[in-house]
PDB file of C-alpha atoms in Angstrom:
ATOM      1  CA  MET A 202       0.067   0.117   0.032  1.00  0.00           C
ATOM      2  CA  SER A 203       1.005   3.552  -0.525  1.00  0.00           C
ATOM      3  CA  GLU A 204       0.499   7.140   0.457  1.00  0.00           C
ATOM      4  CA  ARG A 205       1.639   8.665  -2.660  1.00  0.00           C
ATOM      5  CA  THR A 206       0.208  12.125  -3.081  1.00  0.00           C
ATOM      6  CA  THR A 207       0.642  14.861  -5.719  1.00  0.00           C
ATOM      7  CA  ALA A 208       1.105  18.184  -3.875  1.00  0.00           C
ATOM      8  CA  ALA A 209      -1.891  20.593  -4.258  1.00  0.00           C
ATOM      9  CA  PRO A 210      -2.130  24.122  -3.394  1.00  0.00           C
ATOM     10  CA  GLU A 211      -3.544  25.077   0.025  1.00  0.00           C
ATOM     11  CA  ARG A 212      -7.362  25.391   0.050  1.00  0.00           C
ATOM     12  CA  ARG A 213      -8.649  28.835  -0.098  1.00  0.00           C
ATOM     13  CA  HIS A 214     -12.043  30.477  -0.048  1.00  0.00           C
ATOM     14  CA  ARG A 215     -13.882  29.264  -3.203  1.00  0.00           C
ATOM     15  CA  PRO A 216     -15.875  31.633  -5.299  1.00  0.00           C
ATOM     16  CA  VAL A 217     -19.423  30.431  -5.655  1.00  0.00           C
ATOM     17  CA  ASP A 218     -19.825  30.068  -9.369  1.00  0.00           C
ATOM     18  CA  GLY A 219     -16.428  30.116 -11.166  1.00  0.00           C
ATOM     19  CA  ASP A 220     -13.208  32.143 -11.283  1.00  0.00           C
ATOM     20  CA  GLY A 221     -14.638  35.259 -12.615  1.00  0.00           C
ATOM     21  CA  GLY A 222     -12.749  35.408 -15.847  1.00  0.00           C
ATOM     22  CA  ALA A 223     -14.065  35.211 -19.423  1.00  0.00           C
ATOM     23  CA  ALA A 224     -12.875  32.191 -21.391  1.00  0.00           C
ATOM     24  CA  ARG A 225     -12.846  31.866 -25.195  1.00  0.00           C
ATOM     25  CA  THR A 226     -15.479  29.662 -26.781  1.00  0.00           C
ATOM     26  CA  PRO A 227     -14.121  26.351 -28.158  1.00  0.00           C
ATOM     27  CA  PRO A 228     -13.731  26.635 -31.988  1.00  0.00           C
ATOM     28  CA  LEU A 229     -16.366  25.303 -34.276  1.00  0.00           C
ATOM     29  CA  ARG A 230     -13.836  23.774 -36.601  1.00  0.00           C
ATOM     30  CA  PRO A 231     -13.184  20.140 -36.051  1.00  0.00           C
ATOM     31  CA  GLY A 232      -9.739  19.450 -34.604  1.00  0.00           C
ATOM     32  CA  GLY A 233      -9.206  23.114 -33.620  1.00  0.00           C
ATOM     33  CA  TYR A 234      -9.932  22.767 -29.898  1.00  0.00           C
ATOM     34  CA  ASP A 235      -6.945  22.952 -27.491  1.00  0.00           C
ATOM     35  CA  PRO A 236      -7.200  22.479 -23.810  1.00  0.00           C
ATOM     36  CA  ALA A 237      -3.982  24.688 -23.386  1.00  0.00           C
ATOM     37  CA  ASP A 238      -6.219  27.645 -24.238  1.00  0.00           C
ATOM     38  CA  TYR A 239      -7.783  27.288 -20.703  1.00  0.00           C
ATOM     39  CA  ALA A 240      -4.578  27.063 -18.730  1.00  0.00           C
ATOM     40  CA  ALA A 241      -5.171  30.222 -16.671  1.00  0.00           C
ATOM     41  CA  HIS A 242      -8.698  28.994 -15.796  1.00  0.00           C
ATOM     42  CA  VAL A 243      -7.310  25.531 -14.765  1.00  0.00           C
ATOM     43  CA  VAL A 244      -4.754  27.226 -12.475  1.00  0.00           C
ATOM     44  CA  ARG A 245      -7.331  29.458 -10.753  1.00  0.00           C
ATOM     45  CA  GLY A 246      -9.782  26.728 -10.599  1.00  0.00           C
ATOM     46  CA  ALA A 247      -7.470  24.158  -9.208  1.00  0.00           C
ATOM     47  CA  GLU A 248      -6.110  26.472  -6.602  1.00  0.00           C
ATOM     48  CA  ALA A 249      -9.529  27.403  -5.442  1.00  0.00           C
ATOM     49  CA  ALA A 250     -10.598  23.816  -5.191  1.00  0.00           C
ATOM     50  CA  GLY A 251      -7.201  22.686  -3.536  1.00  0.00           C
ATOM     51  CA  VAL A 252      -6.207  20.206  -6.225  1.00  0.00           C
ATOM     52  CA  SER A 253      -3.277  19.955  -8.562  1.00  0.00           C
ATOM     53  CA  PRO A 254      -3.569  22.092 -11.763  1.00  0.00           C
ATOM     54  CA  LEU A 255      -1.613  19.322 -13.507  1.00  0.00           C
ATOM     55  CA  LEU A 256      -4.452  16.959 -12.672  1.00  0.00           C
ATOM     56  CA  VAL A 257      -7.118  19.165 -13.920  1.00  0.00           C
ATOM     57  CA  MET A 258      -5.318  20.049 -17.140  1.00  0.00           C
ATOM     58  CA  THR A 259      -4.539  16.280 -17.861  1.00  0.00           C
ATOM     59  CA  VAL A 260      -8.303  15.442 -17.349  1.00  0.00           C
ATOM     60  CA  LEU A 261      -9.242  18.168 -19.822  1.00  0.00           C
ATOM     61  CA  HIS A 262      -6.805  16.589 -22.388  1.00  0.00           C
ATOM     62  CA  ASN A 263      -8.395  13.154 -21.710  1.00  0.00           C
ATOM     63  CA  GLU A 264     -11.786  14.725 -22.257  1.00  0.00           C
ATOM     64  CA  ALA A 265     -11.008  16.454 -25.571  1.00  0.00           C
ATOM     65  CA  TYR A 266     -12.033  13.424 -27.752  1.00  0.00           C
ATOM     66  CA  LYS A 267     -15.137  15.271 -29.082  1.00  0.00           C
ATOM     67  CA  PRO A 268     -15.920  18.990 -30.156  1.00  0.00           C
ATOM     68  CA  HIS A 269     -16.942  21.444 -27.401  1.00  0.00           C
ATOM     69  CA  HIS A 270     -18.396  24.264 -29.310  1.00  0.00           C
ATOM     70  CA  PRO A 271     -21.783  25.129 -27.713  1.00  0.00           C
ATOM     71  CA  LEU A 272     -23.649  24.538 -30.906  1.00  0.00           C
ATOM     72  CA  LEU A 273     -21.999  21.204 -31.403  1.00  0.00           C
ATOM     73  CA  GLU A 274     -22.579  20.177 -27.970  1.00  0.00           C
ATOM     74  CA  ARG A 275     -26.512  20.957 -28.311  1.00  0.00           C
ATOM     75  CA  LEU A 276     -26.430  18.915 -31.462  1.00  0.00           C
ATOM     76  CA  TRP A 277     -24.547  16.035 -29.585  1.00  0.00           C
ATOM     77  CA  GLN A 278     -27.233  16.098 -26.966  1.00  0.00           C
ATOM     78  CA  TRP A 279     -30.134  16.050 -29.498  1.00  0.00           C
ATOM     79  CA  TRP A 280     -28.532  12.816 -30.802  1.00  0.00           C
ATOM     80  CA  LYS A 281     -27.617  11.520 -27.356  1.00  0.00           C
ATOM     81  CA  PRO A 282     -29.916  12.934 -24.645  1.00  0.00           C
ATOM     82  CA  GLY A 283     -27.636  11.592 -21.821  1.00  0.00           C
ATOM     83  CA  ALA A 284     -24.528  13.268 -23.158  1.00  0.00           C
ATOM     84  CA  SER A 285     -22.011  15.177 -21.021  1.00  0.00           C
ATOM     85  CA  PHE A 286     -21.464  18.967 -21.365  1.00  0.00           C
ATOM     86  CA  GLY A 287     -18.595  21.256 -21.222  1.00  0.00           C
ATOM     87  CA  VAL A 288     -14.853  21.136 -21.868  1.00  0.00           C
ATOM     88  CA  ALA A 289     -14.507  18.717 -19.015  1.00  0.00           C
ATOM     89  CA  ASN A 290     -17.476  16.367 -20.183  1.00  0.00           C
ATOM     90  CA  MET A 291     -19.555  16.518 -17.047  1.00  0.00           C
ATOM     91  CA  HIS A 292     -22.913  14.560 -16.875  1.00  0.00           C
ATOM     92  CA  ARG A 293     -25.881  16.089 -15.333  1.00  0.00           C
ATOM     93  CA  ALA A 294     -26.035  13.777 -12.235  1.00  0.00           C
ATOM     94  CA  THR A 295     -22.440  14.459 -11.414  1.00  0.00           C
ATOM     95  CA  PHE A 296     -22.983  18.206 -11.800  1.00  0.00           C
ATOM     96  CA  GLU A 297     -25.958  18.239  -9.544  1.00  0.00           C
ATOM     97  CA  ARG A 298     -23.952  16.526  -6.745  1.00  0.00           C
ATOM     98  CA  VAL A 299     -21.287  19.120  -7.202  1.00  0.00           C
ATOM     99  CA  ARG A 300     -23.795  22.015  -7.298  1.00  0.00           C
ATOM    100  CA  ARG A 301     -25.522  20.941  -4.034  1.00  0.00           C
ATOM    101  CA  ALA A 302     -22.220  20.351  -2.362  1.00  0.00           C
ATOM    102  CA  HIS A 303     -20.636  23.685  -3.309  1.00  0.00           C
ATOM    103  CA  GLY A 304     -23.718  25.833  -3.471  1.00  0.00           C
ATOM    104  CA  LEU A 305     -23.516  26.550  -7.109  1.00  0.00           C
ATOM    105  CA  THR A 306     -26.399  28.627  -8.530  1.00  0.00           C
ATOM    106  CA  ARG A 307     -25.900  28.171 -12.152  1.00  0.00           C
ATOM    107  CA  PRO A 308     -27.510  25.383 -14.005  1.00  0.00           C
ATOM    108  CA  TRP A 309     -25.837  22.453 -15.768  1.00  0.00           C
ATOM    109  CA  GLN A 310     -26.569  23.704 -19.261  1.00  0.00           C
ATOM    110  CA  ASP A 311     -24.091  26.536 -18.544  1.00  0.00           C
ATOM    111  CA  LEU A 312     -21.289  24.125 -18.718  1.00  0.00           C
ATOM    112  CA  ARG A 313     -21.522  23.937 -22.501  1.00  0.00           C
ATOM    113  CA  ASP A 314     -21.556  27.759 -22.833  1.00  0.00           C
ATOM    114  CA  ASP A 315     -18.826  28.893 -20.316  1.00  0.00           C
ATOM    115  CA  PRO A 316     -15.570  26.847 -20.339  1.00  0.00           C
ATOM    116  CA  ALA A 317     -14.277  28.677 -17.257  1.00  0.00           C
ATOM    117  CA  PHE A 318     -17.405  27.431 -15.373  1.00  0.00           C
ATOM    118  CA  ALA A 319     -16.846  23.929 -16.692  1.00  0.00           C
ATOM    119  CA  VAL A 320     -13.227  23.969 -15.524  1.00  0.00           C
ATOM    120  CA  HIS A 321     -14.337  25.335 -12.135  1.00  0.00           C
ATOM    121  CA  ALA A 322     -16.981  22.446 -11.765  1.00  0.00           C
ATOM    122  CA  ALA A 323     -14.570  19.802 -12.675  1.00  0.00           C
ATOM    123  CA  ALA A 324     -11.987  21.035 -10.185  1.00  0.00           C
ATOM    124  CA  LEU A 325     -14.624  21.070  -7.545  1.00  0.00           C
ATOM    125  CA  HIS A 326     -15.512  17.386  -8.422  1.00  0.00           C
ATOM    126  CA  LEU A 327     -11.959  16.333  -8.406  1.00  0.00           C
ATOM    127  CA  SER A 328     -11.579  17.907  -4.923  1.00  0.00           C
ATOM    128  CA  ASP A 329     -14.706  16.063  -3.663  1.00  0.00           C
ATOM    129  CA  LEU A 330     -13.126  12.699  -5.072  1.00  0.00           C
ATOM    130  CA  ASP A 331      -9.937  13.534  -3.280  1.00  0.00           C
ATOM    131  CA  ARG A 332     -11.645  13.861   0.072  1.00  0.00           C
ATOM    132  CA  SER A 333     -13.270  10.529  -0.431  1.00  0.00           C
ATOM    133  CA  LEU A 334     -10.094   8.624  -1.591  1.00  0.00           C
ATOM    134  CA  PRO A 335      -8.384   6.742   1.329  1.00  0.00           C
ATOM    135  CA  ARG A 336      -4.859   8.175   2.028  1.00  0.00           C
ATOM    136  CA  ARG A 337      -3.414   4.661   1.606  1.00  0.00           C
ATOM    137  CA  HIS A 338      -3.816   2.752  -1.779  1.00  0.00           C
ATOM    138  CA  VAL A 339      -2.146   0.223  -3.868  1.00  0.00           C
ATOM    139  CA  ARG A 340       1.245   1.269  -5.268  1.00  0.00           C
ATOM    140  CA  ARG A 341       0.526   0.691  -8.883  1.00  0.00           C
ATOM    141  CA  TYR A 342      -1.308   4.070  -9.158  1.00  0.00           C
ATOM    142  CA  THR A 343      -0.436   7.535  -8.133  1.00  0.00           C
ATOM    143  CA  ARG A 344      -3.135   9.495  -6.243  1.00  0.00           C
ATOM    144  CA  ASP A 345      -3.732  11.713  -9.456  1.00  0.00           C
ATOM    145  CA  GLU A 346      -4.347   8.549 -11.445  1.00  0.00           C
ATOM    146  CA  LEU A 347      -6.762   7.250  -9.046  1.00  0.00           C
ATOM    147  CA  LEU A 348      -8.546  10.721  -8.987  1.00  0.00           C
ATOM    148  CA  ALA A 349      -8.698  10.548 -12.819  1.00  0.00           C
ATOM    149  CA  LEU A 350     -10.142   7.158 -12.724  1.00  0.00           C
ATOM    150  CA  GLY A 351     -12.616   8.351 -10.256  1.00  0.00           C
ATOM    151  CA  TYR A 352     -13.462  11.240 -12.589  1.00  0.00           C
ATOM    152  CA  ASN A 353     -14.182   8.834 -15.340  1.00  0.00           C
ATOM    153  CA  THR A 354     -15.840   6.005 -13.628  1.00  0.00           C
ATOM    154  CA  GLY A 355     -17.270   7.202 -10.370  1.00  0.00           C
ATOM    155  CA  GLU A 356     -16.278   7.368  -6.756  1.00  0.00           C
ATOM    156  CA  ARG A 357     -17.224   3.764  -5.937  1.00  0.00           C
ATOM    157  CA  ASN A 358     -15.075   2.452  -8.721  1.00  0.00           C
ATOM    158  CA  MET A 359     -12.135   4.641  -7.695  1.00  0.00           C
ATOM    159  CA  ARG A 360     -12.156   3.458  -4.113  1.00  0.00           C
ATOM    160  CA  ALA A 361     -12.288  -0.175  -5.512  1.00  0.00           C
ATOM    161  CA  PHE A 362      -9.210   0.498  -7.622  1.00  0.00           C
ATOM    162  CA  ALA A 363      -7.504   1.913  -4.707  1.00  0.00           C
ATOM    163  CA  ARG A 364      -7.938  -1.438  -2.929  1.00  0.00           C
ATOM    164  CA  GLY A 365      -6.527  -3.294  -5.707  1.00  0.00           C
ATOM    165  CA  VAL A 366      -9.549  -4.262  -7.828  1.00  0.00           C
ATOM    166  CA  PRO A 367      -8.473  -4.395 -11.456  1.00  0.00           C
ATOM    167  CA  PRO A 368     -10.028  -1.726 -13.799  1.00  0.00           C
ATOM    168  CA  GLY A 369     -12.174  -2.878 -16.701  1.00  0.00           C
ATOM    169  CA  PRO A 370     -11.167  -2.224 -20.384  1.00  0.00           C
ATOM    170  CA  MET A 371     -12.576   1.404 -20.644  1.00  0.00           C
ATOM    171  CA  ALA A 372     -10.906   2.496 -17.347  1.00  0.00           C
ATOM    172  CA  ARG A 373      -7.631   1.003 -18.472  1.00  0.00           C
ATOM    173  CA  SER A 374      -7.918   3.059 -21.728  1.00  0.00           C
ATOM    174  CA  TYR A 375      -8.701   6.156 -19.848  1.00  0.00           C
ATOM    175  CA  LEU A 376      -5.699   5.590 -17.533  1.00  0.00           C
ATOM    176  CA  ARG A 377      -3.328   5.065 -20.575  1.00  0.00           C
ATOM    177  CA  ARG A 378      -4.376   8.153 -22.122  1.00  0.00           C
ATOM    178  CA  PHE A 379      -4.156  10.120 -18.873  1.00  0.00           C
ATOM    179  CA  ARG A 380      -0.446   8.945 -18.516  1.00  0.00           C
ATOM    180  CA  ALA A 381       0.193   9.781 -22.131  1.00  0.00           C
ATOM    181  CA  PHE A 382      -1.152  13.288 -21.896  1.00  0.00           C
ATOM    182  CA  ARG A 383       0.732  14.100 -18.731  1.00  0.00           C
ATOM    183  CA  SER A 384       3.727  15.818 -20.188  1.00  0.00           C
ATOM    184  CA  ARG A 385       1.599  17.614 -22.765  1.00  0.00           C
ATOM    185  CA  ALA A 386      -0.611  19.033 -20.013  1.00  0.00           C
ATOM    186  CA  ALA A 387       2.623  20.085 -18.120  1.00  0.00           C
ATOM    187  CA  GLU A 388       3.724  21.908 -21.181  1.00  0.00           C
ATOM    188  CA  ALA A 389       0.311  23.591 -21.587  1.00  0.00           C
ATOM    189  CA  LEU A 390       0.489  24.959 -17.994  1.00  0.00           C
ATOM    190  CA  ALA A 391       4.158  25.967 -18.447  1.00  0.00           C
ATOM    191  CA  HIS A 392       3.153  28.110 -21.386  1.00  0.00           C
ATOM    192  CA  GLY A 393       0.162  29.492 -19.814  1.00  0.00           C
ATOM    193  CA  GLY A 394      -2.033  28.431 -22.850  1.00  0.00           C
ATOM    194  CA  ALA A 395       0.019  30.463 -25.321  1.00  0.00           C
ATOM    195  CA  PRO A 396       0.462  29.106 -28.864  1.00  0.00           C
ATOM    196  CA  HIS A 397       3.490  26.821 -29.003  1.00  0.00           C
ATOM    197  CA  GLY A 398       4.135  26.984 -32.737  1.00  0.00           C
ATOM    198  CA  GLY A 399       2.309  24.260 -34.411  1.00  0.00           C
ATOM    199  CA  ALA A 400       1.235  20.781 -33.410  1.00  0.00           C
ATOM    200  CA  PRO A 401       3.384  19.018 -30.781  1.00  0.00           C
ATOM    201  CA  HIS A 402       4.356  15.505 -30.302  1.00  0.00           C
ATOM    202  CA  GLY A 403       4.554  14.179 -33.739  1.00  0.00           C
ATOM    203  CA  GLY A 404       2.009  16.553 -35.368  1.00  0.00           C
ATOM    204  CA  ALA A 405      -1.117  15.734 -33.483  1.00  0.00           C
ATOM    205  CA  PRO A 406      -3.174  18.712 -32.617  1.00  0.00           C
ATOM    206  CA  GLN A 407      -2.930  19.404 -28.855  1.00  0.00           C
ATOM    207  CA  GLY A 408      -5.788  17.847 -26.869  1.00  0.00           C
ATOM    208  CA  ARG A 409      -6.347  15.033 -29.519  1.00  0.00           C
ATOM    209  CA  ALA A 410      -6.759  11.727 -27.889  1.00  0.00           C
ATOM    210  CA  PRO A 411      -4.771   8.695 -28.813  1.00  0.00           C
ATOM    211  CA  ARG A 412      -6.411   6.209 -31.264  1.00  0.00           C
ATOM    212  CA  ASP A 413      -7.860   3.963 -28.670  1.00  0.00           C
ATOM    213  CA  ALA A 414     -10.061   6.788 -27.357  1.00  0.00           C
ATOM    214  CA  GLY A 415     -12.865   6.241 -29.719  1.00  0.00           C
ATOM    215  CA  PRO A 416     -16.018   8.413 -30.335  1.00  0.00           C
ATOM    216  CA  ARG A 417     -17.587   7.621 -26.974  1.00  0.00           C
ATOM    217  CA  ASP A 418     -19.052   9.815 -24.226  1.00  0.00           C
ATOM    218  CA  ALA A 419     -16.885   9.039 -21.270  1.00  0.00           C
ATOM    219  CA  GLY A 420     -17.334  12.058 -19.005  1.00  0.00           C
ATOM    220  CA  PRO A 421     -17.528  11.800 -15.303  1.00  0.00           C
ATOM    221  CA  ARG A 422     -20.157   9.182 -14.307  1.00  0.00           C
ATOM    222  CA  ASP A 423     -20.779   6.365 -11.982  1.00  0.00           C
ATOM    223  CA  ALA A 424     -19.868   3.479 -14.311  1.00  0.00           C
ATOM    224  CA  GLY A 425     -21.020   0.538 -12.210  1.00  0.00           C
ATOM    225  CA  PRO A 426     -19.028  -2.614 -11.083  1.00  0.00           C
ATOM    226  CA  ARG A 427     -18.480  -4.002 -14.573  1.00  0.00           C
ATOM    227  CA  ASP A 428     -15.919  -1.463 -15.443  1.00  0.00           C
ATOM    228  CA  ALA A 429     -14.330  -1.745 -12.023  1.00  0.00           C
ATOM    229  CA  GLY A 430     -13.531  -5.441 -12.732  1.00  0.00           C
ATOM    230  CA  VAL A 431     -16.107  -6.574 -10.199  1.00  0.00           C
ATOM    231  CA  GLY A 432     -18.617  -9.360 -11.078  1.00  0.00           C
TER     232      GLY A 432
END
């Protein structure tokens, strides 16, 4: 067992509904979205929630597998009513738990129209997961990796993984991509979201998921025991 923990900023007073700064709308053009554009919002949201900015930014890269322009997200929801919203792909049930826990006054639909609010909500959710994750866990995962798995599959599965229950195939894929995106997320934070001069890492647009990501809707949810490797 391990107590490996990624250092996070000291908890501060949280604003009620976001970091108060305007965020650019994700582009309509397919492939033009870059999570690095929201680096400043990630830093502010993570500091306010008391979690690692690198964790939040890496989750944003993992969740960049579909377009995030508000119009496209509306069309996506029309096609798939249970779809997630926002640059962090948050499902309604998850958002409602975050909203009640932190006194948010804005509705779930605002996630698709306000990337800063979406980042803020994601950071709060990761903070909630961090409080529910035991300090001791199996050594094969870092704490940030378990929190990312919790973001993707739900708190119950995260706690099972921390005890040593093997993840299912979707969770393993999410973890592989989280590890692969770690350095790219760190670069985005180091540059503060400024353009880096073209597509990094072999020419793939920043935020583009590796091939095994697939066109799925894997935002934060309670995935159930099958993906946790139980039953």
